[in-house]
Amino acid sequence: MQKTPLLTRRELLKVGSSLGIGSLLPLSALSANTLQTQARIVILGGGAAGMAMANRLAKRLQGGTITLVEPRETHHYQPGWTLVASGVWNADKTMRPNAQFMPRGVNWVRKHATGIDADNKRITLTSGEALEYDFLVVATGIQLNYHLIEGMTPELVGQHGIGSVYASIEGASRTHQAIQTWLNSGHGKGIFTAAPTPVKCAGAPLKMTFTTLSRLEASGQRDAFKVDYMAPGAGLFSQPWVDEFVKQRFDDQGVNRRHYYRLSAIDPHARQAEFAFVGPESEFTSHHELREAEFRRDNQPSVIADYDFIHVVPPMSAHDFVKQSDLIAQDGPFRGEWLDVDIHTLQHNRYPEVFGIGDVIGAPINKTAASVKAQAPVVEENLLAVMQGKTPPAQHTGYTSCPMITGIGKAMLVEFGYADNFAFMPSFPFIDPTDESWAAWVMKDRMLQPAYYAVLEGQA
């Protein structure tokens, strides 16, 4: 295959400008038209998805009330956590005050939600208060279920050779330190894991493996280190071409791949991990299916593995209070674990006044900040249509993007969507999605963060 040459400085500047104003996707939703309303709109969650919707709706609606439920004072740029855990960024680069992005006129409730009564259109808070709504946007993000791995807690990250880029920004920093301690030892075994459920930034476990391999190779002692990658299924990434690329690259770099094993338990003091065999007949996407798989694997062997470093990726789901509500999927692959929405309109399948956006939704892909960028205009247009008694007109294509870091200083810009078995959806003709390049690394390292903040502010 002929590869696209590295971008020129002019092309890089064009990419950066495009990212800043959001031209990767159409901006049809940024309309000057406003809607007069008396409706009460509640947005649950003030991460990338919730904050983007607050800013968009604040610009489009006159009258009524917009309430954002978000207890955190600090906004975390989570796409930067892999760079922190890899030693490329400092942690403080990923944090901004939430007040910096909060639009005027939005009622900011700094409390946790504890329940959703969808039939009575009511949200309950930790204080015992209730918020009533006419329309609801669920943008609660994802729950990290470390407790489903016996012996594992997020507090262990950074201790006993344990890392996990997902735990927190502090956890990402401690993961970097744990990797560095392993490298400084001059030898040993590292195990990198994947979760048996959908996860946010599905490329992060692979990125952590690739950046660590770069550091091992740069040490000049690569042969003294053993690296295993334990995957609960046959694949390593949802996009087929990238999946095959990663498998081949791992093989080339001496990574021992073991498929159909999930991390089931960890003994931190002994530095041992147990992996349950789940088998190709046990592919699953939810904790319900995970539990069903337990019965099918009873006669299959578990693997006890010693490690010097292990990167833990926990199972993930919607938050418990969402799972315990009537908004959760009742059947299909997302049942009991994810918000039940139409994956194209992002409207709830049973409660038309409810929309979902971001990591919480049940969809085959889409748990990235790039997905939020694509979804926000769709939710905006469709919510305003429903408020006027119209049919939702906008359709989400499933667009998502992963700047797949394949080593420190190189990456691929992987963009794809629902159609044609997750076929590539490249935004720029001069960037080959199958080509590793310094240019894609620069986009990840320097250009995507300003674009992300533009999404939060409703400008992209």
mmCIF file of C-alpha atoms in Angstrom, residues 78-410:
data_model
loop_
_atom_site.group_PDB
_atom_site.id
_atom_site.type_symbol
_atom_site.label_atom_id
_atom_site.label_comp_id
_atom_site.label_asym_id
_atom_site.label_seq_id
_atom_site.Cartn_x
_atom_site.Cartn_y
_atom_site.Cartn_z
ATOM 1 C CA GLN A 78 -9.806 12.792 29.885
ATOM 2 C CA PRO A 79 -8.378 12.288 26.362
ATOM 3 C CA GLY A 80 -5.134 13.603 27.848
ATOM 4 C CA TRP A 81 -4.911 10.968 30.568
ATOM 5 C CA THR A 82 -3.065 8.467 28.337
ATOM 6 C CA LEU A 83 -0.436 11.144 27.710
ATOM 7 C CA VAL A 84 -0.123 11.748 31.447
ATOM 8 C CA ALA A 85 0.181 8.021 32.148
ATOM 9 C CA SER A 86 2.803 7.757 29.398
ATOM 10 C CA GLY A 87 4.893 10.564 30.874
ATOM 11 C CA VAL A 88 4.302 13.000 28.005
ATOM 12 C CA TRP A 89 2.027 15.515 29.793
ATOM 13 C CA ASN A 90 1.820 16.903 33.306
ATOM 14 C CA ALA A 91 -1.470 16.234 35.075
ATOM 15 C CA ASP A 92 -2.380 19.906 35.515
ATOM 16 C CA LYS A 93 -2.591 20.310 31.745
ATOM 17 C CA THR A 94 -5.811 18.268 31.766
ATOM 18 C CA MET A 95 -7.779 20.327 34.304
ATOM 19 C CA ARG A 96 -9.899 23.479 34.024
ATOM 20 C CA PRO A 97 -12.560 24.995 36.295
ATOM 21 C CA ASN A 98 -16.063 23.943 35.271
ATOM 22 C CA ALA A 99 -17.127 27.549 35.804
ATOM 23 C CA GLN A 100 -14.997 28.462 32.788
ATOM 24 C CA PHE A 101 -17.418 26.602 30.503
ATOM 25 C CA MET A 102 -20.744 27.132 32.279
ATOM 26 C CA PRO A 103 -23.047 29.326 30.167
ATOM 27 C CA ARG A 104 -24.904 32.239 31.667
ATOM 28 C CA GLY A 105 -28.486 31.608 32.612
ATOM 29 C CA VAL A 106 -28.010 27.895 33.304
ATOM 30 C CA ASN A 107 -28.909 26.725 36.791
ATOM 31 C CA TRP A 108 -25.892 24.758 38.024
ATOM 32 C CA VAL A 109 -26.849 22.201 40.683
ATOM 33 C CA ARG A 110 -23.646 21.054 42.396
ATOM 34 C CA LYS A 111 -25.021 17.770 43.693
ATOM 35 C CA HIS A 112 -25.099 14.127 42.681
ATOM 36 C CA ALA A 113 -28.236 12.648 41.171
ATOM 37 C CA THR A 114 -29.399 9.487 42.911
ATOM 38 C CA GLY A 115 -32.517 8.501 40.991
ATOM 39 C CA ILE A 116 -34.607 9.012 37.861
ATOM 40 C CA ASP A 117 -38.386 8.622 37.966
ATOM 41 C CA ALA A 118 -39.066 8.597 34.255
ATOM 42 C CA ASP A 119 -42.843 8.102 34.573
ATOM 43 C CA ASN A 120 -43.204 11.193 36.775
ATOM 44 C CA LYS A 121 -40.390 13.151 35.105
ATOM 45 C CA ARG A 122 -38.457 13.671 38.304
ATOM 46 C CA ILE A 123 -34.800 13.522 39.341
ATOM 47 C CA THR A 124 -33.789 12.943 42.959
ATOM 48 C CA LEU A 125 -30.575 14.356 44.429
ATOM 49 C CA THR A 126 -28.309 13.328 47.296
ATOM 50 C CA SER A 127 -29.846 16.122 49.375
ATOM 51 C CA GLY A 128 -33.257 14.507 49.036
ATOM 52 C CA GLU A 129 -34.465 17.314 46.803
ATOM 53 C CA ALA A 130 -36.339 16.578 43.593
ATOM 54 C CA LEU A 131 -35.993 18.228 40.197
ATOM 55 C CA GLU A 132 -38.953 18.026 37.846
ATOM 56 C CA TYR A 133 -38.418 18.232 34.127
ATOM 57 C CA ASP A 134 -40.315 18.432 30.884
ATOM 58 C CA PHE A 135 -37.318 17.289 28.866
ATOM 59 C CA LEU A 136 -34.253 15.386 30.028
ATOM 60 C CA VAL A 137 -30.776 14.986 28.538
ATOM 61 C CA VAL A 138 -28.867 12.095 30.111
ATOM 62 C CA ALA A 139 -25.130 12.752 29.869
ATOM 63 C CA THR A 140 -23.964 10.947 32.992
ATOM 64 C CA GLY A 141 -20.936 9.270 31.471
ATOM 65 C CA ILE A 142 -19.666 5.909 32.577
ATOM 66 C CA GLN A 143 -19.203 3.954 35.799
ATOM 67 C CA LEU A 144 -15.916 2.175 36.485
ATOM 68 C CA ASN A 145 -16.673 -1.198 38.060
ATOM 69 C CA TYR A 146 -13.355 -2.103 39.643
ATOM 70 C CA HIS A 147 -15.306 -4.058 42.258
ATOM 71 C CA LEU A 148 -16.082 -6.741 39.662
ATOM 72 C CA ILE A 149 -12.399 -7.693 39.788
ATOM 73 C CA GLU A 150 -11.898 -9.486 43.091
ATOM 74 C CA GLY A 151 -9.281 -7.777 45.234
ATOM 75 C CA MET A 152 -9.117 -4.648 43.060
ATOM 76 C CA THR A 153 -9.935 -1.073 44.083
ATOM 77 C CA PRO A 154 -8.980 2.218 42.398
ATOM 78 C CA GLU A 155 -6.979 3.120 45.508
ATOM 79 C CA LEU A 156 -4.485 0.375 44.577
ATOM 80 C CA VAL A 157 -3.437 2.167 41.396
ATOM 81 C CA GLY A 158 0.203 3.134 41.759
ATOM 82 C CA GLN A 159 0.889 0.457 44.373
ATOM 83 C CA HIS A 160 2.179 -3.112 44.016
ATOM 84 C CA GLY A 161 2.948 -2.620 40.317
ATOM 85 C CA ILE A 162 -0.671 -1.767 39.452
ATOM 86 C CA GLY A 163 -1.599 0.874 36.881
ATOM 87 C CA SER A 164 -4.914 1.983 35.412
ATOM 88 C CA VAL A 165 -5.253 5.014 33.167
ATOM 89 C CA TYR A 166 -9.008 5.135 33.810
ATOM 90 C CA ALA A 167 -9.048 5.501 37.597
ATOM 91 C CA SER A 168 -8.558 9.289 37.837
ATOM 92 C CA ILE A 169 -6.068 11.951 36.838
ATOM 93 C CA GLU A 170 -4.159 11.069 40.017
ATOM 94 C CA GLY A 171 -4.349 7.429 38.957
ATOM 95 C CA ALA A 172 -2.938 8.310 35.540
ATOM 96 C CA SER A 173 0.039 10.022 37.217
ATOM 97 C CA ARG A 174 0.557 7.064 39.529
ATOM 98 C CA THR A 175 0.339 4.718 36.521
ATOM 99 C CA HIS A 176 3.229 6.597 34.927
ATOM 100 C CA GLN A 177 5.217 6.200 38.125
ATOM 101 C CA ALA A 178 4.429 2.465 38.314
ATOM 102 C CA ILE A 179 5.587 1.942 34.734
ATOM 103 C CA GLN A 180 8.743 3.938 35.391
ATOM 104 C CA THR A 181 9.513 1.862 38.481
ATOM 105 C CA TRP A 182 9.130 -1.293 36.389
ATOM 106 C CA LEU A 183 11.424 0.098 33.690
ATOM 107 C CA ASN A 184 13.998 1.124 36.277
ATOM 108 C CA SER A 185 14.101 -2.446 37.590
ATOM 109 C CA GLY A 186 15.652 -3.487 34.282
ATOM 110 C CA HIS A 187 13.572 -6.627 33.750
ATOM 111 C CA GLY A 188 10.279 -8.375 34.478
ATOM 112 C CA LYS A 189 6.813 -9.078 33.167
ATOM 113 C CA GLY A 190 4.113 -6.588 32.294
ATOM 114 C CA ILE A 191 0.504 -7.563 31.693
ATOM 115 C CA PHE A 192 -1.919 -5.296 29.833
ATOM 116 C CA THR A 193 -5.617 -6.095 30.025
ATOM 117 C CA ALA A 194 -8.867 -5.261 28.291
ATOM 118 C CA ALA A 195 -12.389 -5.241 29.729
ATOM 119 C CA PRO A 196 -15.236 -7.625 28.840
ATOM 120 C CA THR A 197 -17.618 -4.684 28.374
ATOM 121 C CA PRO A 198 -17.655 -1.545 26.250
ATOM 122 C CA VAL A 199 -15.285 1.066 27.688
ATOM 123 C CA LYS A 200 -14.710 4.758 27.209
ATOM 124 C CA CYS A 201 -11.887 5.455 24.765
ATOM 125 C CA ALA A 202 -11.609 1.865 23.627
ATOM 126 C CA GLY A 203 -8.160 2.586 22.236
ATOM 127 C CA ALA A 204 -6.712 3.577 25.631
ATOM 128 C CA PRO A 205 -5.647 0.048 26.694
ATOM 129 C CA LEU A 206 -3.846 -0.339 23.362
ATOM 130 C CA LYS A 207 -2.276 3.120 23.585
ATOM 131 C CA MET A 208 -0.912 2.339 27.035
ATOM 132 C CA THR A 209 0.632 -0.846 25.668
ATOM 133 C CA PHE A 210 2.192 0.902 22.677
ATOM 134 C CA THR A 211 3.618 3.831 24.650
ATOM 135 C CA THR A 212 5.065 1.437 27.220
ATOM 136 C CA LEU A 213 6.637 -0.617 24.419
ATOM 137 C CA SER A 214 8.220 2.608 23.131
ATOM 138 C CA ARG A 215 9.711 3.270 26.536
ATOM 139 C CA LEU A 216 10.945 -0.305 26.824
ATOM 140 C CA GLU A 217 12.587 -0.145 23.413
ATOM 141 C CA ALA A 218 14.147 3.249 24.193
ATOM 142 C CA SER A 219 15.695 1.758 27.331
ATOM 143 C CA GLY A 220 17.882 -0.532 25.231
ATOM 144 C CA GLN A 221 16.782 -3.490 27.356
ATOM 145 C CA ARG A 222 13.644 -4.622 25.526
ATOM 146 C CA ASP A 223 14.669 -8.282 25.604
ATOM 147 C CA ALA A 224 14.764 -8.221 29.408
ATOM 148 C CA PHE A 225 11.042 -7.463 29.590
ATOM 149 C CA LYS A 226 8.117 -9.733 28.816
ATOM 150 C CA VAL A 227 4.840 -8.144 27.728
ATOM 151 C CA ASP A 228 1.477 -9.946 27.651
ATOM 152 C CA TYR A 229 -1.851 -8.613 26.390
ATOM 153 C CA MET A 230 -4.925 -10.405 27.763
ATOM 154 C CA ALA A 231 -8.125 -9.897 25.757
ATOM 155 C CA PRO A 232 -11.593 -11.218 26.683
ATOM 156 C CA GLY A 233 -12.595 -11.736 23.050
ATOM 157 C CA ALA A 234 -11.217 -12.422 19.594
ATOM 158 C CA GLY A 235 -10.748 -8.771 18.706
ATOM 159 C CA LEU A 236 -8.647 -5.943 20.102
ATOM 160 C CA PHE A 237 -10.440 -2.999 18.439
ATOM 161 C CA SER A 238 -13.850 -2.533 16.847
ATOM 162 C CA GLN A 239 -12.660 -1.156 13.484
ATOM 163 C CA PRO A 240 -11.654 -4.252 11.478
ATOM 164 C CA TRP A 241 -8.589 -2.889 9.685
ATOM 165 C CA VAL A 242 -7.184 -1.396 12.889
ATOM 166 C CA ASP A 243 -7.921 -4.616 14.758
ATOM 167 C CA GLU A 244 -5.765 -6.606 12.343
ATOM 168 C CA PHE A 245 -3.083 -3.921 12.332
ATOM 169 C CA VAL A 246 -2.800 -3.937 16.138
ATOM 170 C CA LYS A 247 -2.615 -7.734 16.263
ATOM 171 C CA GLN A 248 0.161 -7.798 13.693
ATOM 172 C CA ARG A 249 2.048 -4.963 15.363
ATOM 173 C CA PHE A 250 1.843 -6.654 18.763
ATOM 174 C CA ASP A 251 3.208 -9.833 17.191
ATOM 175 C CA ASP A 252 6.022 -7.878 15.549
ATOM 176 C CA GLN A 253 6.919 -6.165 18.832
ATOM 177 C CA GLY A 254 7.028 -9.386 20.792
ATOM 178 C CA VAL A 255 3.769 -9.002 22.697
ATOM 179 C CA ASN A 256 2.241 -12.312 23.755
ATOM 180 C CA ARG A 257 -1.470 -12.094 22.902
ATOM 181 C CA ARG A 258 -3.900 -14.324 24.797
ATOM 182 C CA HIS A 259 -7.532 -14.192 23.753
ATOM 183 C CA TYR A 260 -10.728 -15.120 25.625
ATOM 184 C CA TYR A 261 -9.338 -14.368 29.060
ATOM 185 C CA ARG A 262 -10.682 -11.659 31.345
ATOM 186 C CA LEU A 263 -9.135 -10.351 34.542
ATOM 187 C CA SER A 264 -11.221 -11.834 37.368
ATOM 188 C CA ALA A 265 -9.081 -11.316 40.473
ATOM 189 C CA ILE A 266 -5.875 -9.722 41.651
ATOM 190 C CA ASP A 267 -3.630 -10.340 44.646
ATOM 191 C CA PRO A 268 -1.680 -7.085 44.995
ATOM 192 C CA HIS A 269 0.785 -8.224 47.650
ATOM 193 C CA ALA A 270 1.667 -11.427 45.801
ATOM 194 C CA ARG A 271 1.629 -9.562 42.473
ATOM 195 C CA GLN A 272 -0.529 -12.226 40.915
ATOM 196 C CA ALA A 273 -3.555 -11.893 38.643
ATOM 197 C CA GLU A 274 -6.230 -14.465 37.877
ATOM 198 C CA PHE A 275 -7.748 -14.611 34.422
ATOM 199 C CA ALA A 276 -10.976 -16.497 33.795
ATOM 200 C CA PHE A 277 -11.321 -18.289 30.481
ATOM 201 C CA VAL A 278 -14.536 -17.113 28.817
ATOM 202 C CA GLY A 279 -14.237 -18.849 25.467
ATOM 203 C CA PRO A 280 -15.344 -17.812 21.984
ATOM 204 C CA GLU A 281 -18.906 -18.967 22.710
ATOM 205 C CA SER A 282 -19.071 -16.421 25.522
ATOM 206 C CA GLU A 283 -18.630 -13.111 23.684
ATOM 207 C CA PHE A 284 -20.581 -10.568 25.680
ATOM 208 C CA THR A 285 -21.211 -6.850 26.055
ATOM 209 C CA SER A 286 -22.930 -6.601 29.428
ATOM 210 C CA HIS A 287 -22.503 -7.734 33.003
ATOM 211 C CA HIS A 288 -25.599 -9.917 32.613
ATOM 212 C CA GLU A 289 -23.865 -11.840 29.845
ATOM 213 C CA LEU A 290 -20.665 -11.856 31.884
ATOM 214 C CA ARG A 291 -22.478 -13.558 34.746
ATOM 215 C CA GLU A 292 -24.059 -16.034 32.359
ATOM 216 C CA ALA A 293 -20.586 -16.817 31.035
ATOM 217 C CA GLU A 294 -19.505 -17.796 34.546
ATOM 218 C CA PHE A 295 -21.710 -20.883 34.324
ATOM 219 C CA ARG A 296 -20.381 -21.876 30.914
ATOM 220 C CA ARG A 297 -16.736 -21.677 31.972
ATOM 221 C CA ASP A 298 -17.013 -23.762 35.153
ATOM 222 C CA ASN A 299 -14.958 -26.604 33.675
ATOM 223 C CA GLN A 300 -12.475 -24.333 31.935
ATOM 224 C CA PRO A 301 -9.100 -23.469 33.453
ATOM 225 C CA SER A 302 -8.307 -20.145 35.030
ATOM 226 C CA VAL A 303 -4.822 -18.740 34.566
ATOM 227 C CA ILE A 304 -2.783 -17.425 37.479
ATOM 228 C CA ALA A 305 -0.123 -15.045 36.213
ATOM 229 C CA ASP A 306 2.730 -13.362 38.071
ATOM 230 C CA TYR A 307 3.468 -9.788 37.094
ATOM 231 C CA ASP A 308 5.854 -6.956 37.866
ATOM 232 C CA PHE A 309 3.477 -4.420 36.318
ATOM 233 C CA ILE A 310 -0.174 -4.804 35.340
ATOM 234 C CA HIS A 311 -2.458 -2.319 33.600
ATOM 235 C CA VAL A 312 -6.007 -2.885 34.800
ATOM 236 C CA VAL A 313 -9.032 -1.976 32.668
ATOM 237 C CA PRO A 314 -12.231 -2.378 34.711
ATOM 238 C CA PRO A 315 -15.615 -3.469 33.363
ATOM 239 C CA MET A 316 -17.802 -0.421 32.717
ATOM 240 C CA SER A 317 -21.498 0.420 32.597
ATOM 241 C CA ALA A 318 -23.959 3.237 33.106
ATOM 242 C CA HIS A 319 -24.099 4.513 36.670
ATOM 243 C CA ASP A 320 -26.151 2.484 39.128
ATOM 244 C CA PHE A 321 -28.903 5.082 39.486
ATOM 245 C CA VAL A 322 -29.375 5.028 35.707
ATOM 246 C CA LYS A 323 -29.331 1.225 35.659
ATOM 247 C CA GLN A 324 -31.997 1.153 38.364
ATOM 248 C CA SER A 325 -34.302 3.468 36.400
ATOM 249 C CA ASP A 326 -36.828 2.732 33.670
ATOM 250 C CA LEU A 327 -34.513 4.443 31.194
ATOM 251 C CA ILE A 328 -32.133 1.501 31.047
ATOM 252 C CA ALA A 329 -32.304 -0.875 28.081
ATOM 253 C CA GLN A 330 -34.772 -3.690 28.744
ATOM 254 C CA ASP A 331 -33.577 -6.125 26.095
ATOM 255 C CA GLY A 332 -30.942 -6.606 23.441
ATOM 256 C CA PRO A 333 -27.160 -6.380 23.870
ATOM 257 C CA PHE A 334 -27.357 -3.288 26.111
ATOM 258 C CA ARG A 335 -29.993 -4.563 28.521
ATOM 259 C CA GLY A 336 -29.522 -3.697 32.141
ATOM 260 C CA GLU A 337 -26.295 -1.767 31.498
ATOM 261 C CA TRP A 338 -26.766 1.151 29.109
ATOM 262 C CA LEU A 339 -29.285 3.899 28.295
ATOM 263 C CA ASP A 340 -31.956 2.761 25.846
ATOM 264 C CA VAL A 341 -31.772 5.176 22.889
ATOM 265 C CA ASP A 342 -32.220 5.076 19.150
ATOM 266 C CA ILE A 343 -28.598 5.024 18.010
ATOM 267 C CA HIS A 344 -29.342 7.443 15.149
ATOM 268 C CA THR A 345 -31.721 10.031 16.645
ATOM 269 C CA LEU A 346 -30.382 9.583 20.223
ATOM 270 C CA GLN A 347 -33.970 9.844 21.479
ATOM 271 C CA HIS A 348 -34.999 7.384 24.162
ATOM 272 C CA ASN A 349 -36.839 4.418 22.693
ATOM 273 C CA ARG A 350 -39.684 4.536 25.241
ATOM 274 C CA TYR A 351 -39.659 8.044 26.709
ATOM 275 C CA PRO A 352 -39.728 10.563 23.826
ATOM 276 C CA GLU A 353 -38.952 13.537 26.094
ATOM 277 C CA VAL A 354 -35.595 11.969 27.015
ATOM 278 C CA PHE A 355 -32.368 12.064 25.001
ATOM 279 C CA GLY A 356 -28.998 10.473 25.654
ATOM 280 C CA ILE A 357 -25.533 11.592 24.671
ATOM 281 C CA GLY A 358 -22.001 10.421 25.329
ATOM 282 C CA ASP A 359 -20.671 7.342 27.063
ATOM 283 C CA VAL A 360 -23.942 6.393 28.797
ATOM 284 C CA ILE A 361 -25.836 5.393 25.661
ATOM 285 C CA GLY A 362 -26.232 1.847 24.400
ATOM 286 C CA ALA A 363 -24.496 1.866 21.006
ATOM 287 C CA PRO A 364 -22.038 -0.444 19.232
ATOM 288 C CA ILE A 365 -19.319 2.259 19.268
ATOM 289 C CA ASN A 366 -19.246 5.934 20.324
ATOM 290 C CA LYS A 367 -17.621 6.242 23.740
ATOM 291 C CA THR A 368 -15.178 9.022 22.818
ATOM 292 C CA ALA A 369 -15.049 12.813 22.951
ATOM 293 C CA ALA A 370 -15.169 12.811 19.150
ATOM 294 C CA SER A 371 -18.487 10.980 19.378
ATOM 295 C CA VAL A 372 -19.836 13.769 21.598
ATOM 296 C CA LYS A 373 -18.781 16.287 18.964
ATOM 297 C CA ALA A 374 -20.823 14.389 16.387
ATOM 298 C CA GLN A 375 -23.791 13.713 18.675
ATOM 299 C CA ALA A 376 -24.301 17.178 20.157
ATOM 300 C CA PRO A 377 -25.748 18.812 17.002
ATOM 301 C CA VAL A 378 -28.043 15.801 16.557
ATOM 302 C CA VAL A 379 -29.404 15.969 20.104
ATOM 303 C CA GLU A 380 -29.818 19.743 19.828
ATOM 304 C CA GLU A 381 -31.833 19.636 16.613
ATOM 305 C CA ASN A 382 -33.902 16.623 17.618
ATOM 306 C CA LEU A 383 -34.698 17.937 21.085
ATOM 307 C CA LEU A 384 -35.860 21.266 19.682
ATOM 308 C CA ALA A 385 -37.977 19.408 17.111
ATOM 309 C CA VAL A 386 -39.643 17.293 19.798
ATOM 310 C CA MET A 387 -40.291 20.424 21.870
ATOM 311 C CA GLN A 388 -42.282 21.702 18.902
ATOM 312 C CA GLY A 389 -44.161 18.451 18.391
ATOM 313 C CA LYS A 390 -42.138 17.454 15.343
ATOM 314 C CA THR A 391 -40.369 14.260 14.346
ATOM 315 C CA PRO A 392 -36.631 14.280 15.083
ATOM 316 C CA PRO A 393 -34.939 15.151 11.766
ATOM 317 C CA ALA A 394 -31.238 14.685 12.523
ATOM 318 C CA GLN A 395 -29.394 11.379 12.250
ATOM 319 C CA HIS A 396 -26.169 10.366 13.971
ATOM 320 C CA THR A 397 -23.910 8.352 11.658
ATOM 321 C CA GLY A 398 -22.013 6.778 14.517
ATOM 322 C CA TYR A 399 -18.985 8.910 13.727
ATOM 323 C CA THR A 400 -16.198 8.426 16.213
ATOM 324 C CA SER A 401 -12.495 9.044 16.172
ATOM 325 C CA CYS A 402 -9.477 7.559 17.889
ATOM 326 C CA PRO A 403 -6.025 9.080 17.536
ATOM 327 C CA MET A 404 -4.465 5.643 17.885
ATOM 328 C CA ILE A 405 -1.054 6.181 19.438
ATOM 329 C CA THR A 406 1.246 3.435 18.157
ATOM 330 C CA GLY A 407 4.354 4.706 19.903
ATOM 331 C CA ILE A 408 5.634 7.878 21.496
ATOM 332 C CA GLY A 409 5.875 10.294 18.568
ATOM 333 C CA LYS A 410 3.595 8.489 16.111
#
